[in-house]
PDB file of C-alpha atoms in Angstrom:
ATOM      1  CA  ASP X 227      98.825 113.768  96.694  1.00 52.00           C
ATOM      2  CA  THR X 228      96.377 112.047  94.353  1.00 76.00           C
ATOM      3  CA  GLY X 229      95.559 109.017  96.512  1.00 92.00           C
ATOM      4  CA  VAL X 230      92.661 108.381  98.866  1.00 95.00           C
ATOM      5  CA  SER X 231      92.888 110.539 101.973  1.00 95.00           C
ATOM      6  CA  GLN X 232      91.197 110.088 105.325  1.00 96.00           C
ATOM      7  CA  ASN X 233      90.812 112.396 108.305  1.00 96.00           C
ATOM      8  CA  PRO X 234      91.476 112.232 111.112  1.00 97.00           C
ATOM      9  CA  ARG X 235      94.160 109.567 111.151  1.00 95.00           C
ATOM     10  CA  HIS X 236      93.595 108.851 114.830  1.00 96.00           C
ATOM     11  CA  LYS X 237      90.628 109.450 117.115  1.00 97.00           C
ATOM     12  CA  ILE X 238      90.289 108.737 120.822  1.00 98.00           C
ATOM     13  CA  THR X 239      86.849 109.148 122.307  1.00 97.00           C
ATOM     14  CA  LYS X 240      84.872 108.201 125.356  1.00 97.00           C
ATOM     15  CA  ARG X 241      82.127 105.629 125.244  1.00 97.00           C
ATOM     16  CA  GLY X 242      78.805 107.200 124.335  1.00 97.00           C
ATOM     17  CA  GLN X 243      80.261 110.035 122.269  1.00 97.00           C
ATOM     18  CA  ASN X 244      79.608 110.538 118.551  1.00 98.00           C
ATOM     19  CA  VAL X 245      82.461 110.541 116.048  1.00 98.00           C
ATOM     20  CA  THR X 246      82.656 111.397 112.358  1.00 98.00           C
ATOM     21  CA  PHE X 247      85.309 110.397 109.861  1.00 97.00           C
ATOM     22  CA  ARG X 248      85.918 111.824 106.414  1.00 98.00           C
ATOM     23  CA  CYS X 249      87.178 110.170 103.241  1.00 97.00           C
ATOM     24  CA  ASP X 250      88.282 111.952 100.080  1.00 97.00           C
ATOM     25  CA  PRO X 251      88.520 109.489  97.186  1.00 96.00           C
ATOM     26  CA  ILE X 252      90.756 109.671  94.156  1.00 94.00           C
ATOM     27  CA  SER X 253      89.264 112.564  92.212  1.00 91.00           C
ATOM     28  CA  GLU X 254      87.656 110.844  89.228  1.00 87.00           C
ATOM     29  CA  HIS X 255      86.552 107.721  91.110  1.00 91.00           C
ATOM     30  CA  ASN X 256      82.782 107.265  91.214  1.00 91.00           C
ATOM     31  CA  ARG X 257      82.685 104.403  93.714  1.00 92.00           C
ATOM     32  CA  LEU X 258      83.567 104.707  97.383  1.00 95.00           C
ATOM     33  CA  TYR X 259      83.741 101.933  99.966  1.00 95.00           C
ATOM     34  CA  TRP X 260      84.044 101.781 103.753  1.00 96.00           C
ATOM     35  CA  TYR X 261      85.660  98.851 105.549  1.00 96.00           C
ATOM     36  CA  ARG X 262      86.461  98.134 109.197  1.00 97.00           C
ATOM     37  CA  GLN X 263      89.581  96.321 110.337  1.00 96.00           C
ATOM     38  CA  THR X 264      90.094  95.003 113.859  1.00 95.00           C
ATOM     39  CA  LEU X 265      93.451  93.953 115.255  1.00 91.00           C
ATOM     40  CA  GLY X 266      94.864  90.858 113.601  1.00 89.00           C
ATOM     41  CA  GLN X 267      92.068  90.560 111.073  1.00 93.00           C
ATOM     42  CA  GLY X 268      91.500  91.478 107.481  1.00 95.00           C
ATOM     43  CA  PRO X 269      89.229  94.397 106.561  1.00 95.00           C
ATOM     44  CA  GLU X 270      85.478  93.768 106.580  1.00 95.00           C
ATOM     45  CA  PHE X 271      83.092  95.491 104.204  1.00 94.00           C
ATOM     46  CA  LEU X 272      80.663  98.029 105.686  1.00 95.00           C
ATOM     47  CA  THR X 273      79.053  99.912 102.806  1.00 95.00           C
ATOM     48  CA  TYR X 274      79.596 101.375  99.358  1.00 92.00           C
ATOM     49  CA  PHE X 275      78.436 104.295  97.214  1.00 94.00           C
ATOM     50  CA  GLN X 276      78.032 104.725  93.491  1.00 91.00           C
ATOM     51  CA  ASN X 277      78.290 108.495  93.111  1.00 92.00           C
ATOM     52  CA  GLU X 278      75.974 109.810  95.861  1.00 92.00           C
ATOM     53  CA  ALA X 279      73.797 106.689  96.118  1.00 92.00           C
ATOM     54  CA  GLN X 280      74.450 104.216  98.930  1.00 92.00           C
ATOM     55  CA  LEU X 281      73.884 100.887  97.188  1.00 89.00           C
ATOM     56  CA  GLU X 282      74.859  98.244  99.716  1.00 87.00           C
ATOM     57  CA  LYS X 283      75.180  98.017 103.485  1.00 89.00           C
ATOM     58  CA  SER X 284      76.632  95.168 105.511  1.00 90.00           C
ATOM     59  CA  ARG X 285      74.870  93.674 108.495  1.00 87.00           C
ATOM     60  CA  LEU X 286      77.898  94.959 110.435  1.00 84.00           C
ATOM     61  CA  LEU X 287      76.569  98.470 109.908  1.00 86.00           C
ATOM     62  CA  SER X 288      74.274  98.817 112.895  1.00 88.00           C
ATOM     63  CA  ASP X 289      71.758 101.650 113.230  1.00 92.00           C
ATOM     64  CA  ARG X 290      74.372 103.619 115.162  1.00 95.00           C
ATOM     65  CA  PHE X 291      76.405 103.909 111.971  1.00 96.00           C
ATOM     66  CA  SER X 292      75.516 106.217 109.112  1.00 95.00           C
ATOM     67  CA  ALA X 293      77.442 107.058 105.978  1.00 96.00           C
ATOM     68  CA  GLU X 294      76.860 109.781 103.426  1.00 95.00           C
ATOM     69  CA  ARG X 295      78.330 110.944 100.177  1.00 96.00           C
ATOM     70  CA  PRO X 296      76.235 114.042  99.528  1.00 90.00           C
ATOM     71  CA  LYS X 297      77.762 115.330  96.293  1.00 87.00           C
ATOM     72  CA  GLY X 298      79.306 112.150  95.034  1.00 85.00           C
ATOM     73  CA  SER X 299      82.762 113.256  96.071  1.00 91.00           C
ATOM     74  CA  PHE X 300      83.905 112.971  99.707  1.00 96.00           C
ATOM     75  CA  SER X 301      82.129 110.723 102.187  1.00 97.00           C
ATOM     76  CA  THR X 302      81.555 110.799 105.925  1.00 97.00           C
ATOM     77  CA  LEU X 303      81.051 107.907 108.315  1.00 97.00           C
ATOM     78  CA  GLU X 304      79.407 108.760 111.623  1.00 97.00           C
ATOM     79  CA  ILE X 305      79.189 106.509 114.643  1.00 97.00           C
ATOM     80  CA  GLN X 306      76.696 107.545 117.297  1.00 97.00           C
ATOM     81  CA  ARG X 307      76.880 106.494 120.954  1.00 97.00           C
ATOM     82  CA  THR X 308      80.225 104.785 120.479  1.00 97.00           C
ATOM     83  CA  GLU X 309      80.942 101.510 122.234  1.00 96.00           C
ATOM     84  CA  GLN X 310      84.279  99.925 123.098  1.00 96.00           C
ATOM     85  CA  GLY X 311      83.622  97.301 120.439  1.00 95.00           C
ATOM     86  CA  ASP X 312      83.727 100.047 117.809  1.00 96.00           C
ATOM     87  CA  SER X 313      87.469 100.414 118.371  1.00 97.00           C
ATOM     88  CA  ALA X 314      89.051  99.544 115.025  1.00 97.00           C
ATOM     89  CA  MET X 315      90.708 100.939 111.921  1.00 96.00           C
ATOM     90  CA  TYR X 316      88.163 102.387 109.504  1.00 97.00           C
ATOM     91  CA  LEU X 317      89.357 102.168 105.922  1.00 96.00           C
ATOM     92  CA  CYS X 318      88.023 103.948 102.886  1.00 96.00           C
ATOM     93  CA  ALA X 319      88.604 102.805  99.313  1.00 95.00           C
ATOM     94  CA  SER X 320      87.627 104.170  95.933  1.00 94.00           C
ATOM     95  CA  SER X 321      87.413 102.784  92.428  1.00 91.00           C
ATOM     96  CA  LEU X 322      86.498 103.850  88.934  1.00 88.00           C
ATOM     97  CA  SER X 323      83.686 102.023  87.200  1.00 81.00           C
ATOM     98  CA  GLY X 324      82.726 102.191  83.582  1.00 75.00           C
ATOM     99  CA  GLN X 325      83.879 101.003  80.209  1.00 68.00           C
ATOM    100  CA  GLY X 326      87.538 100.139  80.210  1.00 66.00           C
ATOM    101  CA  ALA X 327      87.946 100.812  83.912  1.00 65.00           C
ATOM    102  CA  THR X 328      89.853  98.299  86.014  1.00 68.00           C
ATOM    103  CA  GLU X 329      87.482  98.736  88.973  1.00 77.00           C
ATOM    104  CA  THR X 330      90.381  98.127  91.334  1.00 86.00           C
ATOM    105  CA  GLN X 331      89.776  99.445  94.844  1.00 90.00           C
ATOM    106  CA  TYR X 332      92.510 101.719  96.163  1.00 92.00           C
ATOM    107  CA  PHE X 333      92.648 102.243  99.901  1.00 94.00           C
ATOM    108  CA  GLY X 334      93.361 105.236 102.075  1.00 94.00           C
ATOM    109  CA  PRO X 335      95.575 105.235 105.201  1.00 93.00           C
ATOM    110  CA  GLY X 336      92.622 104.646 107.520  1.00 95.00           C
ATOM    111  CA  THR X 337      91.292 106.279 110.677  1.00 97.00           C
ATOM    112  CA  ARG X 338      92.199 104.435 113.864  1.00 96.00           C
ATOM    113  CA  LEU X 339      89.446 104.774 116.465  1.00 98.00           C
ATOM    114  CA  LEU X 340      89.914 104.006 120.141  1.00 97.00           C
ATOM    115  CA  VAL X 341      86.860 104.101 122.381  1.00 97.00           C
ATOM    116  CA  LEU X 342      87.678 104.335 126.084  1.00 96.00           C
TER     117      LEU X 342
ATOM    118  CA  ALA S  21      79.345  81.840 100.805  1.00 80.00           C
ATOM    119  CA  GLN S  22      82.685  83.367  99.964  1.00 89.00           C
ATOM    120  CA  LYS S  23      85.704  82.729 102.133  1.00 94.00           C
ATOM    121  CA  VAL S  24      89.448  83.279 101.965  1.00 97.00           C
ATOM    122  CA  THR S  25      91.850  81.283 104.115  1.00 97.00           C
ATOM    123  CA  GLN S  26      95.438  82.249 104.799  1.00 97.00           C
ATOM    124  CA  ALA S  27      96.658  79.456 107.010  1.00 96.00           C
ATOM    125  CA  GLN S  28     100.067  81.017 107.667  1.00 97.00           C
ATOM    126  CA  THR S  29      99.604  83.654 110.337  1.00 96.00           C
ATOM    127  CA  GLU S  30     103.289  84.589 110.564  1.00 97.00           C
ATOM    128  CA  ILE S  31     106.374  83.829 108.500  1.00 97.00           C
ATOM    129  CA  SER S  32     109.926  84.884 109.254  1.00 97.00           C
ATOM    130  CA  VAL S  33     112.792  84.425 106.814  1.00 96.00           C
ATOM    131  CA  VAL S  34     116.277  85.767 106.355  1.00 97.00           C
ATOM    132  CA  GLU S  35     116.847  88.390 103.695  1.00 97.00           C
ATOM    133  CA  LYS S  36     117.391  87.052 100.162  1.00 97.00           C
ATOM    134  CA  GLU S  37     115.431  83.876 100.824  1.00 97.00           C
ATOM    135  CA  ASP S  38     112.412  83.100  98.648  1.00 97.00           C
ATOM    136  CA  VAL S  39     109.081  82.939 100.447  1.00 97.00           C
ATOM    137  CA  THR S  40     105.608  81.772  99.384  1.00 98.00           C
ATOM    138  CA  LEU S  41     102.405  82.993 100.970  1.00 98.00           C
ATOM    139  CA  ASP S  42      99.501  80.587 100.632  1.00 98.00           C
ATOM    140  CA  CYS S  43      95.914  81.506  99.866  1.00 98.00           C
ATOM    141  CA  VAL S  44      92.916  79.216  99.459  1.00 98.00           C
ATOM    142  CA  TYR S  45      89.487  80.542  98.566  1.00 97.00           C
ATOM    143  CA  GLU S  46      85.896  79.325  98.442  1.00 96.00           C
ATOM    144  CA  THR S  47      83.174  80.668  96.205  1.00 93.00           C
ATOM    145  CA  ARG S  48      80.150  79.409  94.295  1.00 91.00           C
ATOM    146  CA  ASP S  49      80.502  82.101  91.643  1.00 88.00           C
ATOM    147  CA  THR S  50      81.875  81.069  88.271  1.00 88.00           C
ATOM    148  CA  THR S  51      83.173  84.565  87.694  1.00 88.00           C
ATOM    149  CA  TYR S  52      85.185  86.139  90.454  1.00 91.00           C
ATOM    150  CA  TYR S  53      88.274  88.208  91.128  1.00 91.00           C
ATOM    151  CA  LEU S  54      91.279  87.517  93.314  1.00 93.00           C
ATOM    152  CA  PHE S  55      93.557  90.087  94.882  1.00 94.00           C
ATOM    153  CA  TRP S  56      96.664  90.520  96.961  1.00 96.00           C
ATOM    154  CA  TYR S  57      97.187  93.615  99.092  1.00 96.00           C
ATOM    155  CA  LYS S  58     100.188  94.586 101.222  1.00 97.00           C
ATOM    156  CA  GLN S  59      99.790  96.412 104.537  1.00 95.00           C
ATOM    157  CA  PRO S  60     103.078  97.848 105.818  1.00 93.00           C
ATOM    158  CA  PRO S  61     103.416  99.125 109.399  1.00 88.00           C
ATOM    159  CA  SER S  62     102.062 102.513 108.286  1.00 85.00           C
ATOM    160  CA  GLY S  63      98.680 100.825 107.891  1.00 86.00           C
ATOM    161  CA  GLU S  64      97.758 101.735 104.332  1.00 88.00           C
ATOM    162  CA  LEU S  65      96.637  98.841 102.128  1.00 93.00           C
ATOM    163  CA  VAL S  66      98.695  98.748  98.958  1.00 93.00           C
ATOM    164  CA  PHE S  67      97.192  97.041  95.915  1.00 93.00           C
ATOM    165  CA  LEU S  68      99.483  94.411  94.358  1.00 95.00           C
ATOM    166  CA  ILE S  69      97.450  92.396  91.870  1.00 92.00           C
ATOM    167  CA  ARG S  70      93.940  91.629  90.611  1.00 90.00           C
ATOM    168  CA  ARG S  71      93.154  88.515  88.592  1.00 89.00           C
ATOM    169  CA  ASN S  72      89.880  87.295  87.152  1.00 87.00           C
ATOM    170  CA  SER S  73      88.756  83.702  87.352  1.00 90.00           C
ATOM    171  CA  PHE S  74      89.095  83.122  83.622  1.00 88.00           C
ATOM    172  CA  ASP S  75      92.748  84.018  83.534  1.00 85.00           C
ATOM    173  CA  GLU S  76      94.831  81.245  85.074  1.00 83.00           C
ATOM    174  CA  GLN S  77      98.056  82.434  83.573  1.00 83.00           C
ATOM    175  CA  ASN S  78     100.677  82.965  86.222  1.00 84.00           C
ATOM    176  CA  GLU S  79     102.040  86.467  86.545  1.00 86.00           C
ATOM    177  CA  ILE S  80     105.458  87.824  87.389  1.00 87.00           C
ATOM    178  CA  SER S  81     106.236  91.388  88.364  1.00 89.00           C
ATOM    179  CA  GLY S  82     109.839  91.908  89.310  1.00 93.00           C
ATOM    180  CA  ARG S  83     110.522  89.830  92.419  1.00 95.00           C
ATOM    181  CA  TYR S  84     106.821  89.056  92.861  1.00 95.00           C
ATOM    182  CA  SER S  85     104.997  86.166  91.225  1.00 95.00           C
ATOM    183  CA  TRP S  86     101.538  84.717  91.570  1.00 95.00           C
ATOM    184  CA  ASN S  87     100.358  81.155  90.968  1.00 95.00           C
ATOM    185  CA  PHE S  88      96.619  80.814  90.332  1.00 95.00           C
ATOM    186  CA  GLN S  89      95.299  77.242  90.303  1.00 94.00           C
ATOM    187  CA  LYS S  90      91.562  76.928  89.889  1.00 93.00           C
ATOM    188  CA  SER S  91      91.658  73.151  90.411  1.00 93.00           C
ATOM    189  CA  THR S  92      92.842  73.644  93.996  1.00 95.00           C
ATOM    190  CA  SER S  93      91.186  77.048  94.552  1.00 95.00           C
ATOM    191  CA  SER S  94      94.527  78.563  95.392  1.00 96.00           C
ATOM    192  CA  PHE S  95      96.192  81.859  94.566  1.00 96.00           C
ATOM    193  CA  ASN S  96      99.675  81.765  96.064  1.00 97.00           C
ATOM    194  CA  PHE S  97     102.149  84.629  96.150  1.00 97.00           C
ATOM    195  CA  THR S  98     105.915  84.205  95.986  1.00 97.00           C
ATOM    196  CA  ILE S  99     108.541  86.810  96.762  1.00 97.00           C
ATOM    197  CA  THR S 100     111.943  85.974  95.308  1.00 96.00           C
ATOM    198  CA  ALA S 101     115.124  87.232  96.976  1.00 97.00           C
ATOM    199  CA  SER S 102     113.192  88.849  99.814  1.00 96.00           C
ATOM    200  CA  GLN S 103     114.226  92.217 101.204  1.00 96.00           C
ATOM    201  CA  VAL S 104     113.664  93.862 104.578  1.00 95.00           C
ATOM    202  CA  VAL S 105     111.269  96.330 102.908  1.00 95.00           C
ATOM    203  CA  ASP S 106     108.994  93.389 102.074  1.00 96.00           C
ATOM    204  CA  SER S 107     108.145  93.075 105.774  1.00 96.00           C
ATOM    205  CA  ALA S 108     104.404  93.669 106.079  1.00 97.00           C
ATOM    206  CA  VAL S 109     101.075  91.936 106.475  1.00 97.00           C
ATOM    207  CA  TYR S 110      99.848  90.489 103.194  1.00 98.00           C
ATOM    208  CA  PHE S 111      96.171  89.942 102.500  1.00 98.00           C
ATOM    209  CA  CYS S 112      94.659  87.680  99.908  1.00 97.00           C
ATOM    210  CA  ALA S 113      91.122  88.658  98.913  1.00 96.00           C
ATOM    211  CA  LEU S 114      88.179  87.686  96.744  1.00 94.00           C
ATOM    212  CA  SER S 115      85.262  89.488  95.158  1.00 90.00           C
ATOM    213  CA  GLY S 116      82.230  88.302  93.244  1.00 83.00           C
ATOM    214  CA  PRO S 117      81.174  88.824  89.644  1.00 75.00           C
ATOM    215  CA  GLY S 118      79.593  92.249  90.020  1.00 66.00           C
ATOM    216  CA  SER S 119      81.828  95.138  89.159  1.00 56.00           C
ATOM    217  CA  ALA S 120      81.081  96.805  92.467  1.00 58.00           C
ATOM    218  CA  SER S 121      81.376  93.692  94.587  1.00 74.00           C
ATOM    219  CA  LYS S 122      82.711  94.058  98.064  1.00 85.00           C
ATOM    220  CA  ILE S 123      86.071  92.457  98.713  1.00 90.00           C
ATOM    221  CA  ILE S 124      86.289  89.544 101.142  1.00 93.00           C
ATOM    222  CA  PHE S 125      89.680  89.491 102.813  1.00 96.00           C
ATOM    223  CA  GLY S 126      91.610  86.682 104.443  1.00 97.00           C
ATOM    224  CA  SER S 127      93.022  87.199 107.909  1.00 96.00           C
ATOM    225  CA  GLY S 128      96.455  88.036 106.555  1.00 97.00           C
ATOM    226  CA  THR S 129      99.979  86.669 106.816  1.00 98.00           C
ATOM    227  CA  ARG S 130     102.547  88.711 108.735  1.00 97.00           C
ATOM    228  CA  LEU S 131     105.862  88.462 106.896  1.00 98.00           C
ATOM    229  CA  SER S 132     109.073  89.435 108.659  1.00 97.00           C
ATOM    230  CA  ILE S 133     112.311  89.620 106.727  1.00 96.00           C
ATOM    231  CA  ARG S 134     115.387  89.508 108.973  1.00 95.00           C
ATOM    232  CA  PRO S 135     118.586  91.188 107.796  1.00 93.00           C
TER     233      PRO S 135
END
């Protein structure tokens, strides 16, 4: 499978617990994005990386959220002290930048989080 | 500010009918990109098309066609001879001039194709 992969696909947790999600981008893609999608809405941008550098963060990304991409390959998104309002689908996307690249963002299957 | 409006929240048609999904956008950028993504029940967003603001030529890909009209800030999507497998939520989206710009999505149109 050469697409974007995300793990786990589903996560149920209790309020106050920490959770971590992983995204593996398409192998040669140097850009990686995180989005959040709530029921009945379109995805909303959270943050993005160029290689290992986190270059933009949305105001939606509160201080309980942290994302890393330590070696410029896979990325993790951690939510600390989860709240019920964090329940959503967390989507990862990757793209290839550079001369001749289309820069199109390709999405993974998402991680669906439910906070009880 | 950038905004994408998909006024049709749900559409239901009978198989083989043609259907058009509307999309209206707002942006102050002179260079921007428009997208359509499909989200089937499995949840994964599937890329369909990306157009830049300087290319108003309409595009056809099989049963899919897109009508970009800058004068009305619209980027509509038509499916000809719809099939049950076309049932999904379709998102229209917009990004700014930077190559790494975040994508702003509309709220989506849920399309149901009845056999």
